[in-house]
PDB file of C-alpha atoms and ligand atoms in Angstrom:
ATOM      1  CA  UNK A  20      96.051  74.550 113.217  1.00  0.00           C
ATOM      2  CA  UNK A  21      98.299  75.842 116.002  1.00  0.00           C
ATOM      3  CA  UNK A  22      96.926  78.156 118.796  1.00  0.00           C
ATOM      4  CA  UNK A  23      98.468  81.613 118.614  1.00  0.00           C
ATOM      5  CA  UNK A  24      98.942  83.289 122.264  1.00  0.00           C
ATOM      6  CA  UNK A  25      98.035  86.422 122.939  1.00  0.00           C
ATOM      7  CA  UNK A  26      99.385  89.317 124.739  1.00  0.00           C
ATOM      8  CA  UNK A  27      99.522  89.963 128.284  1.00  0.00           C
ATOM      9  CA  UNK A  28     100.063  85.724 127.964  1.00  0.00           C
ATOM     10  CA  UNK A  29     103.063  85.453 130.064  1.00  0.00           C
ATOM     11  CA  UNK A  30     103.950  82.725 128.231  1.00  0.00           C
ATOM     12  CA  UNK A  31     105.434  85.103 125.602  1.00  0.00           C
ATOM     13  CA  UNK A  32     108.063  86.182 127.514  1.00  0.00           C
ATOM     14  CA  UNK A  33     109.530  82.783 127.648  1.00  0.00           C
ATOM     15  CA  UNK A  34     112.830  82.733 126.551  1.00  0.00           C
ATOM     16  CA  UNK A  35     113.615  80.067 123.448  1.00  0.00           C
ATOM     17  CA  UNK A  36     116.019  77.265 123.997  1.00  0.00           C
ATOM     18  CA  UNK A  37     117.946  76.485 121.170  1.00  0.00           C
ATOM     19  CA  UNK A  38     117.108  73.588 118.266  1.00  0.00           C
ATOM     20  CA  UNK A  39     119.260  70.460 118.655  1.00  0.00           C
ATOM     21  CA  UNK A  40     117.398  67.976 117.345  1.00  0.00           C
ATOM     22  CA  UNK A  41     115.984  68.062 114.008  1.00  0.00           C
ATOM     23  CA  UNK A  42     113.733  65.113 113.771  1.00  0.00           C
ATOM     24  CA  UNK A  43     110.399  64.273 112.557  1.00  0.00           C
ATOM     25  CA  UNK A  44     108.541  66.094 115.091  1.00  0.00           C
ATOM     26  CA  UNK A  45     110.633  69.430 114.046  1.00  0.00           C
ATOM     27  CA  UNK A  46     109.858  68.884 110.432  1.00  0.00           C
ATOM     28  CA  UNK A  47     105.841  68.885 111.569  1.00  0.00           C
ATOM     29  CA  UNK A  48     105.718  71.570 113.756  1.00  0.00           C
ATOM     30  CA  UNK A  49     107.554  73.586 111.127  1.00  0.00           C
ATOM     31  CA  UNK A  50     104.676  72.781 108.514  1.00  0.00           C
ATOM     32  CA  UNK A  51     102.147  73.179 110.910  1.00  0.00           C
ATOM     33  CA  UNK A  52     103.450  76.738 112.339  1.00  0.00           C
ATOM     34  CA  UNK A  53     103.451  77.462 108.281  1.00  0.00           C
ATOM     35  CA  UNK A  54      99.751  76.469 108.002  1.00  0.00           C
ATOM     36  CA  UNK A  55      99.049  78.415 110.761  1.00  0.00           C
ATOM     37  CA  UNK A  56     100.932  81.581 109.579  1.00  0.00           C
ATOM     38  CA  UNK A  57      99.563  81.600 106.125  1.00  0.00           C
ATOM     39  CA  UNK A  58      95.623  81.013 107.592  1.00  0.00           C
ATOM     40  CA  UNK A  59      95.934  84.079 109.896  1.00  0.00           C
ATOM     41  CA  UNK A  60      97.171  85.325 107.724  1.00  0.00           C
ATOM     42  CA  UNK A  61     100.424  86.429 108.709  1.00  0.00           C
ATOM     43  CA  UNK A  62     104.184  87.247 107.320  1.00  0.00           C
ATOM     44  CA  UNK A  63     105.859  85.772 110.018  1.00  0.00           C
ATOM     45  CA  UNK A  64     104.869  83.470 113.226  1.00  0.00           C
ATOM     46  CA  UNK A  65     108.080  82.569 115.675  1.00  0.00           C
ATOM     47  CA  UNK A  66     107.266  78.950 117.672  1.00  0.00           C
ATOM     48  CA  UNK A  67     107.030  80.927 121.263  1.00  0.00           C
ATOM     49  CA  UNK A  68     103.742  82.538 119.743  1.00  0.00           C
ATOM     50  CA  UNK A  69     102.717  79.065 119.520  1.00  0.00           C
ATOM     51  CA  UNK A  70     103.409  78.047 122.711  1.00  0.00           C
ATOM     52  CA  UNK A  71     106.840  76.394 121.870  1.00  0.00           C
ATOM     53  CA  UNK A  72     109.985  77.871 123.658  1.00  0.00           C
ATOM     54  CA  UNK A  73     112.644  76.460 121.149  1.00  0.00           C
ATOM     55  CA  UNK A  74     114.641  78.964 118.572  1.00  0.00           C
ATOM     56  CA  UNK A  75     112.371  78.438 115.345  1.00  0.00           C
ATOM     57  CA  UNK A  76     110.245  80.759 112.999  1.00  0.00           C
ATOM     58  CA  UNK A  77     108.953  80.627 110.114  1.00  0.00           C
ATOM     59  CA  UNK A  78     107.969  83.729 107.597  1.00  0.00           C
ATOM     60  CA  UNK A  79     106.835  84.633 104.299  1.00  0.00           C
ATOM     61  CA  UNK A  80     106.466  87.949 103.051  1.00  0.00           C
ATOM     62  CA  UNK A  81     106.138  87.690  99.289  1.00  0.00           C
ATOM     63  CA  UNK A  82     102.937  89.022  97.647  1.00  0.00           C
ATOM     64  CA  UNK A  83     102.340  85.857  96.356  1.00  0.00           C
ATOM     65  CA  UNK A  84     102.608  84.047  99.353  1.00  0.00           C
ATOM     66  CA  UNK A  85     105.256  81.554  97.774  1.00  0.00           C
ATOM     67  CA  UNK A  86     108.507  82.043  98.955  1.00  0.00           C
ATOM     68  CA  UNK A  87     108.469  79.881 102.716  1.00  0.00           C
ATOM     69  CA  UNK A  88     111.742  80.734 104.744  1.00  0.00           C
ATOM     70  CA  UNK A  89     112.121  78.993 108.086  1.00  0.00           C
ATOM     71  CA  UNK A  90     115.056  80.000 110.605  1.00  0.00           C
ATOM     72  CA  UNK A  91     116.067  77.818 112.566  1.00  0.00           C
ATOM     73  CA  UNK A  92     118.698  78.905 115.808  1.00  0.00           C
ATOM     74  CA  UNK A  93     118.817  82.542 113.746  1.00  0.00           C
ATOM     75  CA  UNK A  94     121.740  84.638 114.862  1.00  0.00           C
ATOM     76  CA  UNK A  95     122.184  88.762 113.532  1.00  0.00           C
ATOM     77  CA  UNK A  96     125.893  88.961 112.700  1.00  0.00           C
ATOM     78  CA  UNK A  97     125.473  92.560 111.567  1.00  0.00           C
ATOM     79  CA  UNK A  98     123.403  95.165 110.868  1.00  0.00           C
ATOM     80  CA  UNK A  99     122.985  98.937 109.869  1.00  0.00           C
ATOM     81  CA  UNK A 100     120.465 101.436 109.490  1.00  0.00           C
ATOM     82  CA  UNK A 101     117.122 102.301 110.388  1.00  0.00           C
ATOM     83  CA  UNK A 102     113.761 101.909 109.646  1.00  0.00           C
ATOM     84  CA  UNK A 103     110.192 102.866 110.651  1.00  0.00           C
ATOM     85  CA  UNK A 104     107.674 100.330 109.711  1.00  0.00           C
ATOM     86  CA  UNK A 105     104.012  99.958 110.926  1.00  0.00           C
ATOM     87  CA  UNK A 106     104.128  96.586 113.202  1.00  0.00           C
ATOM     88  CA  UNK A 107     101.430  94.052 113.912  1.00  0.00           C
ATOM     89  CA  UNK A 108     101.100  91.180 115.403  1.00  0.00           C
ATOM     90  CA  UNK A 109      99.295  87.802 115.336  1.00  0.00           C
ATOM     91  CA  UNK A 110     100.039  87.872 119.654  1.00  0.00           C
ATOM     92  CA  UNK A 111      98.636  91.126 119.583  1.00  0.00           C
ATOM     93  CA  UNK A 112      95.810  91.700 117.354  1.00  0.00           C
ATOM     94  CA  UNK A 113      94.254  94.907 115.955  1.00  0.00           C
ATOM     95  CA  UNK A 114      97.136  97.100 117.031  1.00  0.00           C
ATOM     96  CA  UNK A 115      99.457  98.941 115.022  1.00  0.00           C
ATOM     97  CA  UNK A 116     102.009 101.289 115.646  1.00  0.00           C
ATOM     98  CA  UNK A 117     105.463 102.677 114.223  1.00  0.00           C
ATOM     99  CA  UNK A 118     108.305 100.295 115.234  1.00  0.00           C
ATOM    100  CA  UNK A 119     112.241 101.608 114.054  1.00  0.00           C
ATOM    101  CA  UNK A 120     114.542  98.959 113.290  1.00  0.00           C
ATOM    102  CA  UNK A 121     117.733  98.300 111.643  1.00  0.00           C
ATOM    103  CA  UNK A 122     117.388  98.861 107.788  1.00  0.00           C
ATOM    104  CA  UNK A 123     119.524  95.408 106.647  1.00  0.00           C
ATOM    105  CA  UNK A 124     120.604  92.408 108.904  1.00  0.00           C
ATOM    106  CA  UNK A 125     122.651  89.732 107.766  1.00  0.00           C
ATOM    107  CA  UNK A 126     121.590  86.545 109.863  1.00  0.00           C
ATOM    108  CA  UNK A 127     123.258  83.141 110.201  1.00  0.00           C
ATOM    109  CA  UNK A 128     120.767  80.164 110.735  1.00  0.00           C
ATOM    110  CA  UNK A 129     120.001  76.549 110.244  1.00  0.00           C
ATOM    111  CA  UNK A 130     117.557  75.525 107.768  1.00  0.00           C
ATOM    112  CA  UNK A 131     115.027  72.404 108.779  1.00  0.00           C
ATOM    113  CA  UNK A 132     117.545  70.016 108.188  1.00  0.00           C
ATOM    114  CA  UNK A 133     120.313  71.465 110.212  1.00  0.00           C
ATOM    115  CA  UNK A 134     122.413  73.115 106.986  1.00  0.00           C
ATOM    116  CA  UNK A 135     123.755  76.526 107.681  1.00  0.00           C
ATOM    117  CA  UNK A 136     121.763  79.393 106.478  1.00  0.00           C
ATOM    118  CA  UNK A 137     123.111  82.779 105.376  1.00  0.00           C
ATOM    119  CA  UNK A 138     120.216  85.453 104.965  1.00  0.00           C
ATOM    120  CA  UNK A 139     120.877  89.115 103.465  1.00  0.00           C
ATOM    121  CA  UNK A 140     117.936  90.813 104.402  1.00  0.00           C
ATOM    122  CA  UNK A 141     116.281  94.523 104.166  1.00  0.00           C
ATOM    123  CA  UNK A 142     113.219  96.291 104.044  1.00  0.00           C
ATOM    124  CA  UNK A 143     109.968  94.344 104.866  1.00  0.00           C
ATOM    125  CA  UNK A 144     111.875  90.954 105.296  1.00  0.00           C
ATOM    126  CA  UNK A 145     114.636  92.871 107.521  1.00  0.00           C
ATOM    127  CA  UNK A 146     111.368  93.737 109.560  1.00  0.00           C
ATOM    128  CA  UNK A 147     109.782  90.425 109.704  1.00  0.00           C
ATOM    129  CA  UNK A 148     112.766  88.454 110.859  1.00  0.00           C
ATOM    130  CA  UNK A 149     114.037  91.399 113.830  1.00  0.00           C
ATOM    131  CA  UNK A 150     110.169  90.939 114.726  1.00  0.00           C
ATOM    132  CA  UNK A 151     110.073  87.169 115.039  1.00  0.00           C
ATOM    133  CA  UNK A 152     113.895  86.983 116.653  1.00  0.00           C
ATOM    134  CA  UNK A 153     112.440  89.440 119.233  1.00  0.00           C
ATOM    135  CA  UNK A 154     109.468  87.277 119.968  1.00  0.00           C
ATOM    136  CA  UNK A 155     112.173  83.880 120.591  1.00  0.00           C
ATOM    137  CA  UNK A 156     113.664  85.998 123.608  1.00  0.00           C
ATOM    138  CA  UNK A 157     110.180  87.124 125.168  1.00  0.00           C
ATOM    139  CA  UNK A 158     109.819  90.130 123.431  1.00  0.00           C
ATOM    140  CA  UNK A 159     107.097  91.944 121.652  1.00  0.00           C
ATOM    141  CA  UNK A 160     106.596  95.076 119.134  1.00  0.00           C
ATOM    142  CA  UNK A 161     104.534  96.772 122.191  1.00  0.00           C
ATOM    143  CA  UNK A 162     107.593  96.916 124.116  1.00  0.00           C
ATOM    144  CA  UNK A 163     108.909  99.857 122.118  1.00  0.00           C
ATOM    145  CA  UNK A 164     105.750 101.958 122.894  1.00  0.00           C
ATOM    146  CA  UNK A 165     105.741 103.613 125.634  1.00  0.00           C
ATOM    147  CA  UNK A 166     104.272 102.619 129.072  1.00  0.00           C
ATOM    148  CA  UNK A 167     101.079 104.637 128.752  1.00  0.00           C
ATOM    149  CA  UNK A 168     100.542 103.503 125.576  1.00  0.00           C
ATOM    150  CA  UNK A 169     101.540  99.372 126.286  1.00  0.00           C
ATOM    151  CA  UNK A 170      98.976  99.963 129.447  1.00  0.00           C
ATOM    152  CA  UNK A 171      96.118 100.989 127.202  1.00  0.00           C
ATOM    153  CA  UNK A 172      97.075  97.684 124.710  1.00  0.00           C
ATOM    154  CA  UNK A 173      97.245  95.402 127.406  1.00  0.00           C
ATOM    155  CA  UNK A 174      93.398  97.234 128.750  1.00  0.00           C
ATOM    156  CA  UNK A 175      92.116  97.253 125.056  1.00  0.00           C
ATOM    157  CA  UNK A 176      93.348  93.547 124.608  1.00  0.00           C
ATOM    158  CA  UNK A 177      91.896  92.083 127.920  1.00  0.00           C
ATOM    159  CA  UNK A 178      88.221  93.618 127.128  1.00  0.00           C
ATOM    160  CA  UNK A 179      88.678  91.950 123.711  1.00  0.00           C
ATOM    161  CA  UNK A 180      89.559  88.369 125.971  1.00  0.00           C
ATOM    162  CA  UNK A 181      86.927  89.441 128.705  1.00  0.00           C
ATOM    163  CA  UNK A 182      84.187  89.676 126.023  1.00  0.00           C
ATOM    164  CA  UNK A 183      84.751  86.338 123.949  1.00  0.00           C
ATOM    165  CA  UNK A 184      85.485  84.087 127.421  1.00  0.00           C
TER     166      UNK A 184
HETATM  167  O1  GNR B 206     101.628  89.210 110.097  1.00  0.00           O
HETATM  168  C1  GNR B 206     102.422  90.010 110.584  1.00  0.00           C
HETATM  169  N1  GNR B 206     102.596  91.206 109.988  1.00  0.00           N
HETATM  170  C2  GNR B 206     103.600  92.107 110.335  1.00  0.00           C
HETATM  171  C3  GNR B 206     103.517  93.397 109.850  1.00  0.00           C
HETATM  172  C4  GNR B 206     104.490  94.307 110.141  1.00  0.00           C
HETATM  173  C5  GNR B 206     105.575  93.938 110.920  1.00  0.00           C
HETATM  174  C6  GNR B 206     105.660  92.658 111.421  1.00  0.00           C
HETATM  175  C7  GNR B 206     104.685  91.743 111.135  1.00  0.00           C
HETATM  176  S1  GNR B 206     104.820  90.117 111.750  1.00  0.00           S
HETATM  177  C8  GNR B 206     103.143  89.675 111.834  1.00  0.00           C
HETATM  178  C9  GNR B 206     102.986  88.229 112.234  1.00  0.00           C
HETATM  179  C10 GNR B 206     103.516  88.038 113.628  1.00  0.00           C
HETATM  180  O2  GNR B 206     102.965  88.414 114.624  1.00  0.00           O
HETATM  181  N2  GNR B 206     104.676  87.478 113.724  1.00  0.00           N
HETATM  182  O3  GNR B 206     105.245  87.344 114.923  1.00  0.00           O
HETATM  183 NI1   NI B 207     104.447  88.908 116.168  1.00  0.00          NI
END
């Protein structure tokens, strides 16, 4: 299993290179970011959570946990709407809060052997993939609180860290 960072990490703000080589090593970090995503358990997991800066996630949000999608260079070509979902995060665990996002995204992608990828998304798995994209350029679902509120994360979170070093 993959280590999952966890926020303040500055390593999440890393910005994701794009995937140009899709090799054996791809096709096992993409199986192992998927065994680490469904033990969490976890919808989604993006590869800078786990400490990998290249443009890769992986998510699943069926009920019955059988219906693996992994994006691989994932660009939104449009999108319209709005949303208000209750966000968590593996990065940033036992928080929740209210997160608006665009209602439906179309996204071109790769799939993990390079082929092009067109996803229609909305709803849950509109969520999920805005959520992991964000995480591939250093961002995360805190970021939309506001300040006070991403202070007293970041002070909750750091006691949690404080009291399992
Ligand atoms: O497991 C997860 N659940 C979730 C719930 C609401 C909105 C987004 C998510 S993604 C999250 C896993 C994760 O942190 N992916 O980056
Ligand atoms: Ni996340």
């Amino acid at each position: 299993m993959l280590t999952i960072l966890e926020f303040p990490d500055p390593r999440l703000r890393t910005k994701a290179k794009p995937v140009a080589v899709f090799d054996k090593a791809l096709q096992g970090l993409i199986d192992a970011m998927f065994a680490t995503m469904y033990a969490a358990p976890g919808i989604g997991l993006a590869a800078t959570q786990v400490n990998v800066h290249q443009q890769l996630l992986v998510l699943d949000v069926s009920e019955e946990k059988n219906a693996p999608l992994a994006l691989i260079n994932p660009k939104i070509v449009a999108r319209d709407g709005s949303q208000v979902y209750q966000e968590g995060c593996l990065s940033v665990p036992g928080i929740f809060a209210d997160v608006e996002r665009a209602e439906r995204i179309v996204v071109e992608a790769q799939d993990r052997a390079g082929k092009p990828l067109h996803v229609e998304a909305d709803g849950l798995l509109a969520v999920c993939i805005q959520h992991e994209m964000d995480h591939l350029v250093g961002k995360l679902f805190v970021d939309y609180l506001s300040p006070l509120k991403r202070e007293l994360v970041r002070k909750k979170l750091e006691k949690a860290h404080k009291a399992t070093a």
